[in-house]
C-alpha cells in the first residue's frame, strides 16, 4: 500500500477513474486561459510571430499540450483572422476524453504528434506531470512513500543515481527535514516535446522556482473545487507541484533547442501587448458602454500580469 509519490500521483490523476480522466479542470481551478480571452489573444500574437519566422508555411501547427477543456485551442482559432485560420492545424493534446461541443476543427489526441512545425503551448501542464518527493533524513536523502488513502508519508529507499545527480545539480538539500520534488520526469516530458518540434517555438507556462531559490519544504499541493486541500493521492483532488523550469530549459537545449528565454508571465505578456492599461477617461463621456467594456478588459489583463498572482508564473520559450 505504500508507494512513491510519483506512482501514487500517476494513479490518482491518470489511472483508472483518475481525477483528470473524470473531471474537467475548469471546475477545480481557473488558469490564465479562463481568466481572460486576452490570454488567447496573446498566444495568437505569438503564433503570428512564429508564422512570420517560418516564412508563412502552408500548414502552421498550433499544439496545445495538457489542453484541459480545450478552451485555449478553440479561442485562438476563433480569434485568428481567416487567412491564418485557413492554414492552421490545431491539435489539443490531453489524456482526458474530448470535451463536448469543442470546435470540430480542433483535433483531440492523447500524445503530441511526431512532427510539429509551428507553436507548441503548454499552460499548466508540467506541474501535473507526476514527480517523486525526497526528504533529507539523518540517513541521507530518502524517497518518501505515501499511503494513497490517507496521504500519510514515511521514508523509503534512497533515490537512484540519476535522481541523486538531478538533485545535486538542480535542487540541493541542505538541512535535515528539507524536501525536494525530483523534476526529472518533467525534464523528460519537455524534451520529448522539443524533439517533435521540427521548426518553431515551444512554450511552457507554470508556477516555477529557480535553482537558487527552491522552497525548502517543497510545493506539493492538492486542489479540489478551486480550493487548496491536503494532497491526498486518492483520486479525489488534483495533485500538483511547482516546476523547476530552469532544469526543463537545460533538457530542452539537450533535445535541440537553439534559443531559450526564461521569463515571467508578466514580462512575456507585456511584450505581447497585454498591458492592463485603462481606457482614457474621455471615453466614459463619449461612449460610456464602450468605456465599461474597455475597463473590464483592462482589469482582466491586469489579473494576467499581476506580479503577486498569475504574472509570477514562469514562461519558458524555446525555439528550433
Ligand atoms: C492543470 S490542467 C491545464 C489545462 C489547460 N492547459 C488550462 O490552462 O486550462 C493540466 C492538464 O494536463 C493534462 N495532462 C497531464 N499530463 C499529460 C500528458 N502526459 N499528456 C497529455 N495531457 C496531460 C491533464 O489531463 C490536464 O487536463
mmCIF file of C-alpha atoms in Angstrom, residues 130-277:
data_model
loop_
_atom_site.group_PDB
_atom_site.id
_atom_site.type_symbol
_atom_site.label_atom_id
_atom_site.label_comp_id
_atom_site.label_asym_id
_atom_site.label_seq_id
_atom_site.Cartn_x
_atom_site.Cartn_y
_atom_site.Cartn_z
ATOM 1 C CA UNK A 130 3.962 13.354 -11.513
ATOM 2 C CA UNK A 131 7.210 13.593 -9.573
ATOM 3 C CA UNK A 132 8.854 11.832 -6.674
ATOM 4 C CA UNK A 133 9.364 13.605 -3.376
ATOM 5 C CA UNK A 134 12.560 13.223 -1.408
ATOM 6 C CA UNK A 135 13.470 14.240 2.143
ATOM 7 C CA UNK A 136 16.888 14.675 3.713
ATOM 8 C CA UNK A 137 16.919 12.382 6.764
ATOM 9 C CA UNK A 138 19.635 11.535 9.309
ATOM 10 C CA UNK A 139 20.475 8.626 6.961
ATOM 11 C CA UNK A 140 20.762 10.816 3.870
ATOM 12 C CA UNK A 141 18.157 11.562 1.179
ATOM 13 C CA UNK A 142 15.188 9.169 1.118
ATOM 14 C CA UNK A 143 12.313 8.896 -1.328
ATOM 15 C CA UNK A 144 9.076 9.464 0.527
ATOM 16 C CA UNK A 145 6.444 6.768 0.318
ATOM 17 C CA UNK A 146 2.798 7.697 0.717
ATOM 18 C CA UNK A 147 -0.370 5.887 1.701
ATOM 19 C CA UNK A 148 -2.751 6.827 -1.156
ATOM 20 C CA UNK A 149 -5.787 6.628 1.085
ATOM 21 C CA UNK A 150 -4.614 8.935 3.848
ATOM 22 C CA UNK A 151 -1.690 10.911 2.422
ATOM 23 C CA UNK A 152 0.438 9.740 5.370
ATOM 24 C CA UNK A 153 4.139 9.581 4.477
ATOM 25 C CA UNK A 154 7.179 7.603 5.572
ATOM 26 C CA UNK A 155 10.791 7.453 4.357
ATOM 27 C CA UNK A 156 11.556 4.777 1.750
ATOM 28 C CA UNK A 157 14.676 3.826 -0.213
ATOM 29 C CA UNK A 158 17.473 6.163 -1.259
ATOM 30 C CA UNK A 159 16.904 7.781 -4.676
ATOM 31 C CA UNK A 160 18.763 6.132 -7.583
ATOM 32 C CA UNK A 161 21.909 7.595 -9.138
ATOM 33 C CA UNK A 162 20.102 9.597 -11.826
ATOM 34 C CA UNK A 163 17.796 11.200 -9.261
ATOM 35 C CA UNK A 164 20.703 11.958 -6.915
ATOM 36 C CA UNK A 165 22.560 13.615 -9.796
ATOM 37 C CA UNK A 166 19.470 15.684 -10.640
ATOM 38 C CA UNK A 167 19.121 16.758 -7.015
ATOM 39 C CA UNK A 168 22.795 17.713 -6.747
ATOM 40 C CA UNK A 169 22.537 19.881 -9.870
ATOM 41 C CA UNK A 170 19.033 21.324 -9.576
ATOM 42 C CA UNK A 171 17.762 21.077 -6.002
ATOM 43 C CA UNK A 172 20.498 20.516 -3.396
ATOM 44 C CA UNK A 173 19.086 19.503 0.003
ATOM 45 C CA UNK A 174 20.805 21.402 2.785
ATOM 46 C CA UNK A 175 19.322 20.659 6.213
ATOM 47 C CA UNK A 176 17.694 17.592 7.750
ATOM 48 C CA UNK A 177 13.950 17.738 7.011
ATOM 49 C CA UNK A 178 14.394 19.624 3.712
ATOM 50 C CA UNK A 179 12.207 18.241 0.938
ATOM 51 C CA UNK A 180 12.522 18.377 -2.832
ATOM 52 C CA UNK A 181 10.449 17.318 -5.805
ATOM 53 C CA UNK A 182 12.603 15.480 -8.331
ATOM 54 C CA UNK A 183 11.851 17.191 -11.644
ATOM 55 C CA UNK A 184 13.427 14.602 -13.923
ATOM 56 C CA UNK A 185 10.076 13.357 -15.351
ATOM 57 C CA UNK A 186 9.212 16.968 -16.263
ATOM 58 C CA UNK A 187 12.607 17.427 -17.952
ATOM 59 C CA UNK A 188 11.948 14.252 -19.939
ATOM 60 C CA UNK A 189 8.387 15.299 -20.815
ATOM 61 C CA UNK A 190 9.579 18.690 -22.022
ATOM 62 C CA UNK A 191 12.475 17.184 -24.007
ATOM 63 C CA UNK A 192 10.116 14.697 -25.668
ATOM 64 C CA UNK A 193 8.106 17.654 -26.875
ATOM 65 C CA UNK A 194 11.164 19.542 -28.180
ATOM 66 C CA UNK A 195 12.332 16.582 -30.253
ATOM 67 C CA UNK A 196 8.956 16.523 -32.014
ATOM 68 C CA UNK A 197 9.227 20.205 -32.879
ATOM 69 C CA UNK A 198 10.809 20.219 -36.332
ATOM 70 C CA UNK A 199 10.634 24.021 -36.626
ATOM 71 C CA UNK A 200 9.088 26.652 -34.429
ATOM 72 C CA UNK A 201 8.670 27.507 -30.773
ATOM 73 C CA UNK A 202 7.591 25.643 -27.656
ATOM 74 C CA UNK A 203 6.335 27.498 -24.582
ATOM 75 C CA UNK A 204 5.712 26.130 -21.078
ATOM 76 C CA UNK A 205 3.865 28.284 -18.570
ATOM 77 C CA UNK A 206 3.746 27.266 -14.922
ATOM 78 C CA UNK A 207 4.366 28.179 -11.315
ATOM 79 C CA UNK A 208 8.135 27.884 -11.155
ATOM 80 C CA UNK A 209 11.132 28.329 -8.857
ATOM 81 C CA UNK A 210 14.784 28.952 -9.747
ATOM 82 C CA UNK A 211 17.723 26.819 -8.635
ATOM 83 C CA UNK A 212 18.967 29.471 -6.202
ATOM 84 C CA UNK A 213 15.565 29.813 -4.522
ATOM 85 C CA UNK A 214 13.900 26.414 -4.201
ATOM 86 C CA UNK A 215 11.404 26.201 -1.324
ATOM 87 C CA UNK A 216 12.937 24.081 1.458
ATOM 88 C CA UNK A 217 9.613 22.398 2.225
ATOM 89 C CA UNK A 218 8.706 21.696 -1.423
ATOM 90 C CA UNK A 219 5.456 22.733 -3.083
ATOM 91 C CA UNK A 220 3.337 19.593 -3.300
ATOM 92 C CA UNK A 221 -0.319 20.657 -3.051
ATOM 93 C CA UNK A 222 -3.860 19.420 -3.568
ATOM 94 C CA UNK A 223 -6.827 21.274 -5.087
ATOM 95 C CA UNK A 224 -10.498 20.439 -5.153
ATOM 96 C CA UNK A 225 -13.333 22.682 -6.356
ATOM 97 C CA UNK A 226 -10.908 25.585 -6.659
ATOM 98 C CA UNK A 227 -9.722 25.363 -3.039
ATOM 99 C CA UNK A 228 -6.450 24.113 -1.576
ATOM 100 C CA UNK A 229 -6.791 20.748 0.213
ATOM 101 C CA UNK A 230 -4.223 18.361 1.738
ATOM 102 C CA UNK A 231 -2.506 16.448 -1.105
ATOM 103 C CA UNK A 232 -4.045 13.000 -0.594
ATOM 104 C CA UNK A 233 -3.452 10.952 -3.781
ATOM 105 C CA UNK A 234 -6.773 9.077 -3.654
ATOM 106 C CA UNK A 235 -8.151 10.447 -6.939
ATOM 107 C CA UNK A 236 -10.447 12.954 -5.245
ATOM 108 C CA UNK A 237 -8.287 16.032 -5.877
ATOM 109 C CA UNK A 238 -5.693 17.496 -8.202
ATOM 110 C CA UNK A 239 -2.089 16.881 -7.111
ATOM 111 C CA UNK A 240 0.413 19.457 -8.326
ATOM 112 C CA UNK A 241 3.892 20.796 -7.606
ATOM 113 C CA UNK A 242 5.654 23.888 -8.927
ATOM 114 C CA UNK A 243 8.098 23.349 -11.777
ATOM 115 C CA UNK A 244 11.895 23.654 -11.963
ATOM 116 C CA UNK A 245 11.602 25.358 -15.358
ATOM 117 C CA UNK A 246 15.349 26.074 -15.445
ATOM 118 C CA UNK A 247 16.018 22.323 -15.376
ATOM 119 C CA UNK A 248 13.442 21.833 -18.155
ATOM 120 C CA UNK A 249 15.216 24.525 -20.172
ATOM 121 C CA UNK A 250 18.513 22.645 -19.913
ATOM 122 C CA UNK A 251 16.743 19.438 -21.000
ATOM 123 C CA UNK A 252 15.202 21.316 -23.925
ATOM 124 C CA UNK A 253 18.637 22.512 -25.005
ATOM 125 C CA UNK A 254 19.959 18.957 -24.889
ATOM 126 C CA UNK A 255 16.978 17.982 -27.055
ATOM 127 C CA UNK A 256 17.892 20.520 -29.734
ATOM 128 C CA UNK A 257 16.532 23.933 -28.704
ATOM 129 C CA UNK A 258 18.568 26.710 -30.302
ATOM 130 C CA UNK A 259 17.229 29.640 -28.327
ATOM 131 C CA UNK A 260 15.926 29.823 -24.770
ATOM 132 C CA UNK A 261 14.049 32.565 -22.948
ATOM 133 C CA UNK A 262 13.001 32.076 -19.341
ATOM 134 C CA UNK A 263 10.979 34.956 -18.004
ATOM 135 C CA UNK A 264 7.803 35.772 -16.093
ATOM 136 C CA UNK A 265 4.284 35.772 -17.479
ATOM 137 C CA UNK A 266 4.148 39.486 -16.666
ATOM 138 C CA UNK A 267 7.118 40.240 -18.910
ATOM 139 C CA UNK A 268 6.108 37.801 -21.648
ATOM 140 C CA UNK A 269 2.531 39.104 -21.862
ATOM 141 C CA UNK A 270 3.540 42.757 -21.731
ATOM 142 C CA UNK A 271 5.807 42.135 -24.698
ATOM 143 C CA UNK A 272 2.806 40.637 -26.490
ATOM 144 C CA UNK A 273 0.706 43.727 -25.824
ATOM 145 C CA UNK A 274 -1.158 42.740 -22.647
ATOM 146 C CA UNK A 275 -0.587 45.836 -20.539
ATOM 147 C CA UNK A 276 -3.685 46.278 -18.381
ATOM 148 C CA UNK A 277 -3.770 49.931 -19.467
#
